[in-house]
Amino acid sequence: MKRIGVLTSGGDSPGMNAAIRAVVRKAIYHDVEVYGIYQGYAGLISGQIKKLEIGDVGDIIHRGGTMLYTARCLEFKTEEGRKQGIEQLNKLGIEGLVVIGGDGSYRGAQKLTELGFPCVGVPGTIDNDIPGTDFTIGFDTALNTVIDAIDKIRDTATSHERTYVIEVMGRHAGDLALWAGLAGGAETILIPEVDHDMNEVVAKLNRGHERGKKHSIIVVAEGVGSGVEIGKKIQETTNFETRVSVLGHIQRGGSPTATDRVLASRLGARAVELLLDGKGGRAVGIQQNQLVDHDIMEILDRKHTVDEKMYNLSQELSI
Ligand code: F6P
């Protein structure tokens, strides 16, 4: 392979730039040309493609977002859209593609591979919900952003003796809420993977109050439901003064942590190695601190699960 492409797709995540940098530099190190595809699969279809040199990825390792921009592209869900994308790649003599993103992006990469165009997926999402890897690029940074917010909210919750509901991202996955709740000392953590009983949430708050607890933190993943609604219910049933903070997109931005930069560098470089070894249709990951790769189809067939032991621990520590 003498020429490869790289794109970012779906929701951005801090560390995507570090991954792009690793792809570009690793490829150039092996005398392979790299083309950046802008605006994800939408840019692939419309041909927003530009050759990247070493200097183009200078000064980005510490920046959040993605220098290649990103998009969620409906057109790419059609076979016609994908064929147009392949035509654009063929026109420039690009022979393989690194796709950095979450499960939707992986689906596109799988479909392209099926059409004979080799792709390798690199897990980039703050949700940490890609099977076959212990961590996704951006999760650690988002987690630290959430922890910073919880710590600050805790200060004011203590001063005002209030209950706080903090809604974090995660439509289908509770990892961010679980890790943040555990690290932030939350009294209650609500995640989409585990059913909850509002009566039990309220009973726990009441038990804490009876023990002399004056403030509480409840972390809710957005997939469970609206934090505002949950806050209202709590205020009504307990009569404790309750406030709600929806953290929103601040969780997706910011300078990536060292952990995310290193992870992104390792995974990006590994993806290039796979393409150069002639292996398409793979998804790279990290498991027990070792780089791994799996059949991308197998990853798409698997369902992400939260760490049950960690969830149980969070319950034990927040009695
Ligand atoms: O998948 C990443 C994520 O940030 C989810 O946690 C969240 O539900 C979603 O993207 C938000 O997407 P958008 O930025 O398109 O509103």
Short mmCIF file of C-alpha atoms and ligand atoms in Angstrom, two decimals:
data_model
loop_
_atom_site.label_atom_id
_atom_site.label_comp_id
_atom_site.label_asym_id
_atom_site.label_seq_id
_atom_site.Cartn_x
_atom_site.Cartn_y
_atom_site.Cartn_z
CA MET A 1 0.00 0.00 0.00
CA LYS A 2 1.49 3.35 -1.03
CA ARG A 3 -1.34 5.73 -0.25
CA ILE A 4 -3.87 5.70 2.59
CA GLY A 5 -6.63 8.01 3.83
CA VAL A 6 -7.80 9.03 7.28
CA LEU A 7 -11.10 10.48 8.45
CA THR A 8 -12.94 11.24 11.68
CA SER A 9 -16.67 10.66 11.89
CA GLY A 10 -19.59 10.91 14.32
CA GLY A 11 -19.32 12.80 17.62
CA ASP A 12 -15.85 14.24 18.11
CA SER A 13 -13.73 13.28 21.09
CA PRO A 14 -10.59 14.77 22.65
CA GLY A 15 -7.58 12.88 21.33
CA MET A 16 -8.84 12.48 17.77
CA ASN A 17 -6.18 14.97 16.66
CA ALA A 18 -3.47 12.93 18.37
CA ALA A 19 -4.76 9.86 16.51
CA ILE A 20 -4.71 11.70 13.15
CA ARG A 21 -1.16 12.83 13.88
CA ALA A 22 -0.10 9.27 14.65
CA VAL A 23 -1.68 7.93 11.45
CA VAL A 24 -0.01 10.58 9.30
CA ARG A 25 3.42 10.31 10.88
CA LYS A 26 3.48 6.53 11.10
CA ALA A 27 2.52 6.27 7.42
CA ILE A 28 5.08 8.84 6.29
CA TYR A 29 7.70 7.07 8.42
CA HIS A 30 7.01 4.00 6.24
CA ASP A 31 7.12 6.06 3.01
CA VAL A 32 3.38 5.89 2.55
CA GLU A 33 1.41 8.99 1.49
CA VAL A 34 -1.57 10.06 3.60
CA TYR A 35 -4.69 11.91 2.55
CA GLY A 36 -7.00 13.62 5.01
CA ILE A 37 -10.71 13.31 4.28
CA TYR A 38 -12.57 16.31 5.67
CA GLN A 39 -16.08 16.26 7.26
CA GLY A 40 -16.18 12.50 7.74
CA TYR A 41 -18.13 10.35 5.29
CA ALA A 42 -19.91 13.44 3.91
CA GLY A 43 -16.54 14.77 2.74
CA LEU A 44 -15.63 11.37 1.37
CA ILE A 45 -18.69 11.41 -0.88
CA SER A 46 -18.12 14.99 -2.03
CA GLY A 47 -14.35 14.59 -2.40
CA GLN A 48 -13.10 16.91 0.36
CA ILE A 49 -9.71 15.20 0.33
CA LYS A 50 -6.25 16.71 0.72
CA LYS A 51 -2.77 15.28 1.00
CA LEU A 52 -1.30 15.69 4.48
CA GLU A 53 2.38 16.29 5.18
CA ILE A 54 4.25 15.94 8.48
CA GLY A 55 3.83 19.67 9.19
CA ASP A 56 0.06 19.55 8.69
CA VAL A 57 -0.28 17.57 11.89
CA GLY A 58 2.19 19.66 13.89
CA ASP A 59 0.88 21.51 16.93
CA ILE A 60 -2.34 19.50 17.21
CA ILE A 61 -1.51 16.75 19.72
CA HIS A 62 -2.79 18.89 22.61
CA ARG A 63 -5.90 20.20 20.90
CA GLY A 64 -9.45 18.92 21.39
CA GLY A 65 -11.85 18.45 18.48
CA THR A 66 -10.66 17.18 15.12
CA MET A 67 -8.67 19.13 12.52
CA LEU A 68 -10.40 17.00 9.85
CA TYR A 69 -13.86 18.09 11.08
CA THR A 70 -16.58 15.51 11.49
CA ALA A 71 -20.17 14.85 10.50
CA ARG A 72 -23.00 12.39 10.92
CA CYS A 73 -23.83 11.44 7.31
CA LEU A 74 -27.14 9.82 6.31
CA GLU A 75 -26.17 9.54 2.64
CA PHE A 76 -23.36 7.18 3.52
CA LYS A 77 -25.92 4.71 4.85
CA THR A 78 -26.91 4.03 1.23
CA GLU A 79 -24.91 1.76 -1.07
CA GLU A 80 -24.87 4.51 -3.67
CA GLY A 81 -23.27 6.95 -1.23
CA ARG A 82 -20.61 4.40 -0.30
CA LYS A 83 -19.83 3.65 -3.95
CA GLN A 84 -19.39 7.37 -4.61
CA GLY A 85 -16.98 7.48 -1.66
CA ILE A 86 -14.94 4.61 -3.07
CA GLU A 87 -14.82 6.36 -6.46
CA GLN A 88 -13.33 9.44 -4.81
CA LEU A 89 -10.68 7.30 -3.13
CA ASN A 90 -9.90 5.41 -6.34
CA LYS A 91 -9.50 8.68 -8.25
CA LEU A 92 -6.63 9.62 -5.96
CA GLY A 93 -5.13 6.12 -5.83
CA ILE A 94 -5.90 5.73 -2.11
CA GLU A 95 -5.83 2.05 -1.22
CA GLY A 96 -6.82 1.88 2.44
CA LEU A 97 -8.63 3.99 5.02
CA VAL A 98 -8.33 4.63 8.76
CA VAL A 99 -11.69 5.56 10.27
CA ILE A 100 -11.62 7.21 13.70
CA GLY A 101 -14.98 7.29 15.45
CA GLY A 102 -17.70 5.35 17.25
CA ASP A 103 -20.05 2.55 16.27
CA GLY A 104 -21.77 4.44 13.41
CA SER A 105 -18.37 5.18 11.92
CA TYR A 106 -17.38 1.52 12.30
CA ARG A 107 -20.51 0.51 10.43
CA GLY A 108 -19.44 2.67 7.48
CA ALA A 109 -15.92 1.20 7.61
CA GLN A 110 -17.36 -2.32 7.62
CA LYS A 111 -19.56 -1.57 4.61
CA LEU A 112 -16.63 -0.12 2.65
CA THR A 113 -14.54 -3.19 3.46
CA GLU A 114 -17.42 -5.38 2.24
CA LEU A 115 -17.30 -3.46 -1.05
CA GLY A 116 -13.62 -4.37 -1.33
CA PHE A 117 -12.09 -1.23 0.15
CA PRO A 118 -9.95 -2.09 3.22
CA CYS A 119 -10.65 -0.01 6.33
CA VAL A 120 -9.40 -0.12 9.90
CA GLY A 121 -11.47 1.35 12.75
CA VAL A 122 -9.93 3.35 15.61
CA PRO A 123 -12.25 3.82 18.62
CA GLY A 124 -12.85 7.54 19.18
CA THR A 125 -15.81 8.46 21.38
CA ILE A 126 -16.26 9.83 24.88
CA ASP A 127 -18.89 7.13 25.53
CA ASN A 128 -16.38 4.26 25.97
CA ASP A 129 -18.96 1.98 24.39
CA ILE A 130 -17.00 0.12 21.71
CA PRO A 131 -16.61 -3.61 22.37
CA GLY A 132 -13.13 -5.09 22.00
CA THR A 133 -11.31 -2.24 23.71
CA ASP A 134 -11.07 -1.37 27.39
CA PHE A 135 -10.94 2.34 26.55
CA THR A 136 -11.90 4.61 23.68
CA ILE A 137 -10.05 7.80 22.76
CA GLY A 138 -11.61 10.76 24.59
CA PHE A 139 -13.19 8.88 27.48
CA ASP A 140 -10.46 9.76 29.97
CA THR A 141 -10.57 13.47 29.07
CA ALA A 142 -14.37 13.61 29.27
CA LEU A 143 -14.24 11.77 32.58
CA ASN A 144 -11.83 14.33 33.99
CA THR A 145 -14.03 17.17 32.72
CA VAL A 146 -17.00 15.62 34.51
CA ILE A 147 -15.01 15.08 37.71
CA ASP A 148 -13.88 18.69 37.66
CA ALA A 149 -17.54 19.76 37.34
CA ILE A 150 -18.71 17.41 40.11
CA ASP A 151 -16.01 18.66 42.48
CA LYS A 152 -17.07 22.25 41.86
CA ILE A 153 -20.75 21.45 42.23
CA ARG A 154 -19.97 19.58 45.43
CA ASP A 155 -18.52 22.79 46.95
CA THR A 156 -21.71 24.73 46.38
CA ALA A 157 -23.91 21.72 47.25
CA THR A 158 -22.15 21.57 50.63
CA SER A 159 -22.44 25.30 51.30
CA HIS A 160 -26.16 25.39 50.47
CA GLU A 161 -26.98 21.92 51.83
CA ARG A 162 -28.64 20.95 48.58
CA THR A 163 -29.23 17.86 46.49
CA TYR A 164 -27.73 17.99 43.01
CA VAL A 165 -28.62 15.98 39.95
CA ILE A 166 -25.79 16.05 37.39
CA GLU A 167 -26.67 14.80 33.91
CA VAL A 168 -23.75 13.52 31.87
CA MET A 169 -23.55 12.30 28.27
CA GLY A 170 -24.19 8.71 27.25
CA ARG A 171 -27.33 7.94 25.26
CA HIS A 172 -26.83 4.20 25.37
CA ALA A 173 -23.82 3.79 27.60
CA GLY A 174 -23.33 4.42 31.31
CA ASP A 175 -19.53 4.27 31.50
CA LEU A 176 -19.04 8.00 31.84
CA ALA A 177 -21.70 8.26 34.55
CA LEU A 178 -20.42 5.20 36.38
CA TRP A 179 -16.76 6.17 36.40
CA ALA A 180 -17.54 9.81 37.19
CA GLY A 181 -19.99 8.84 39.92
CA LEU A 182 -17.46 6.51 41.50
CA ALA A 183 -14.58 8.99 41.23
CA GLY A 184 -16.75 11.91 42.31
CA GLY A 185 -18.21 10.14 45.34
CA ALA A 186 -21.82 10.35 44.12
CA GLU A 187 -24.55 9.03 46.40
CA THR A 188 -26.49 7.60 43.46
CA ILE A 189 -25.52 6.69 39.90
CA LEU A 190 -28.20 6.06 37.28
CA ILE A 191 -27.15 4.38 34.03
CA PRO A 192 -29.14 3.02 31.08
CA GLU A 193 -27.80 -0.52 31.53
CA VAL A 194 -29.32 -0.94 35.01
CA ASP A 195 -33.02 -0.37 35.80
CA HIS A 196 -33.66 1.92 38.72
CA ASP A 197 -36.49 2.40 41.13
CA MET A 198 -37.20 6.05 41.95
CA ASN A 199 -38.62 5.00 45.34
CA GLU A 200 -35.27 3.47 46.21
CA VAL A 201 -33.42 6.61 45.04
CA VAL A 202 -35.62 8.69 47.34
CA ALA A 203 -35.35 6.20 50.23
CA LYS A 204 -31.57 6.36 50.00
CA LEU A 205 -31.62 10.17 50.08
CA ASN A 206 -33.88 10.05 53.13
CA ARG A 207 -31.63 7.53 54.89
CA GLY A 208 -28.65 9.81 54.28
CA HIS A 209 -30.59 12.79 55.59
CA GLU A 210 -31.55 10.93 58.74
CA ARG A 211 -27.85 10.16 59.32
CA GLY A 212 -27.15 13.89 59.17
CA LYS A 213 -26.11 14.15 55.53
CA LYS A 214 -26.87 17.66 54.30
CA HIS A 215 -26.10 17.38 50.60
CA SER A 216 -26.15 14.69 47.94
CA ILE A 217 -24.88 14.21 44.42
CA ILE A 218 -26.79 12.08 41.91
CA VAL A 219 -25.10 11.37 38.58
CA VAL A 220 -27.46 10.48 35.73
CA ALA A 221 -26.49 9.29 32.25
CA GLU A 222 -28.62 11.07 29.63
CA GLY A 223 -29.85 7.70 28.34
CA VAL A 224 -31.77 7.17 31.59
CA GLY A 225 -33.95 10.22 31.04
CA SER A 226 -33.94 13.94 31.63
CA GLY A 227 -31.92 15.08 34.63
CA VAL A 228 -34.32 18.02 34.96
CA GLU A 229 -37.31 15.66 35.32
CA ILE A 230 -35.46 13.46 37.79
CA GLY A 231 -34.50 16.56 39.79
CA LYS A 232 -38.13 17.72 39.88
CA LYS A 233 -39.31 14.34 41.14
CA ILE A 234 -36.69 14.32 43.87
CA GLN A 235 -37.57 17.84 45.01
CA GLU A 236 -41.28 16.94 45.11
CA THR A 237 -40.90 13.66 46.96
CA THR A 238 -38.17 14.59 49.44
CA ASN A 239 -38.73 18.30 49.83
CA PHE A 240 -34.95 18.71 49.83
CA GLU A 241 -33.83 21.76 47.89
CA THR A 242 -32.67 20.28 44.59
CA ARG A 243 -30.74 21.72 41.65
CA VAL A 244 -29.89 20.21 38.29
CA SER A 245 -26.79 20.64 36.12
CA VAL A 246 -26.76 19.29 32.57
CA LEU A 247 -23.10 19.22 31.59
CA GLY A 248 -23.70 18.87 27.84
CA HIS A 249 -21.09 19.39 25.17
CA ILE A 250 -18.35 20.73 27.45
CA GLN A 251 -17.73 16.99 27.96
CA ARG A 252 -16.70 16.62 24.33
CA GLY A 253 -14.14 19.42 24.21
CA GLY A 254 -10.89 20.43 25.80
CA SER A 255 -7.27 19.45 25.63
CA PRO A 256 -6.88 15.66 25.78
CA THR A 257 -5.31 14.15 28.88
CA ALA A 258 -1.90 12.51 28.61
CA THR A 259 -3.65 9.13 28.83
CA ASP A 260 -5.82 9.93 25.80
CA ARG A 261 -2.88 11.31 23.81
CA VAL A 262 -0.82 8.19 24.41
CA LEU A 263 -3.77 5.90 23.67
CA ALA A 264 -4.56 7.79 20.46
CA SER A 265 -0.92 7.65 19.35
CA ARG A 266 -0.71 3.91 19.95
CA LEU A 267 -4.02 3.07 18.29
CA GLY A 268 -3.52 5.37 15.30
CA ALA A 269 -0.08 3.90 14.58
CA ARG A 270 -1.38 0.33 14.98
CA ALA A 271 -4.15 0.99 12.46
CA VAL A 272 -1.55 2.00 9.88
CA GLU A 273 0.50 -1.13 10.60
CA LEU A 274 -2.55 -3.28 9.93
CA LEU A 275 -3.30 -1.60 6.61
CA LEU A 276 0.34 -1.93 5.56
CA ASP A 277 0.15 -5.63 6.48
CA GLY A 278 -2.80 -5.88 4.08
CA LYS A 279 -5.34 -6.34 6.85
CA GLY A 280 -8.62 -4.50 6.29
CA GLY A 281 -11.91 -4.91 8.13
CA ARG A 282 -10.22 -4.72 11.52
CA ALA A 283 -10.89 -2.60 14.59
CA VAL A 284 -8.00 -1.74 16.89
CA GLY A 285 -8.26 -1.54 20.63
CA ILE A 286 -6.45 -1.81 23.91
CA GLN A 287 -7.08 -4.65 26.33
CA GLN A 288 -5.08 -5.04 29.54
CA ASN A 289 -2.72 -2.38 28.17
CA GLN A 290 -1.91 -4.47 25.09
CA LEU A 291 -2.79 -3.38 21.58
CA VAL A 292 -5.28 -5.75 19.96
CA ASP A 293 -7.33 -5.90 16.78
CA HIS A 294 -10.58 -7.66 16.02
CA ASP A 295 -12.78 -8.33 13.04
CA ILE A 296 -14.84 -5.13 12.78
CA MET A 297 -18.00 -7.15 12.03
CA GLU A 298 -17.55 -9.10 15.23
CA ILE A 299 -17.22 -5.82 17.17
CA LEU A 300 -20.42 -4.52 15.58
CA ASP A 301 -22.27 -7.71 16.49
CA ARG A 302 -21.28 -7.44 20.14
CA LYS A 303 -23.13 -5.33 22.65
CA HIS A 304 -21.22 -3.03 24.96
CA THR A 305 -21.69 -3.81 28.64
CA VAL A 306 -20.69 -1.87 31.72
CA ASP A 307 -18.30 -3.38 34.21
CA GLU A 308 -20.66 -5.11 36.61
CA LYS A 309 -18.08 -5.36 39.40
CA MET A 310 -17.46 -1.65 39.19
CA TYR A 311 -21.17 -0.94 39.30
CA ASN A 312 -21.54 -3.15 42.38
CA LEU A 313 -18.60 -1.40 44.01
CA SER A 314 -20.22 1.98 43.38
CA GLN A 315 -23.31 0.67 45.18
CA GLU A 316 -21.32 -0.65 48.13
CA LEU A 317 -19.40 2.60 48.57
CA SER A 318 -22.43 4.87 48.40
CA ILE A 319 -24.61 3.29 51.09
O1 F6P B 1 -21.59 9.59 21.08
C1 F6P B 1 -21.05 10.70 21.69
C2 F6P B 1 -22.13 11.62 22.21
O2 F6P B 1 -21.49 12.71 22.83
C3 F6P B 1 -23.15 10.98 23.13
O3 F6P B 1 -22.70 10.83 24.46
C4 F6P B 1 -24.28 11.97 23.01
O4 F6P B 1 -25.50 11.35 23.32
C5 F6P B 1 -24.23 12.36 21.57
O5 F6P B 1 -22.90 12.13 21.15
C6 F6P B 1 -24.62 13.79 21.27
O6 F6P B 1 -24.56 13.99 19.89
P1 F6P B 1 -24.66 15.40 19.18
O7 F6P B 1 -23.40 16.15 19.47
O8 F6P B 1 -24.79 15.07 17.73
O9 F6P B 1 -25.83 16.09 19.77
#
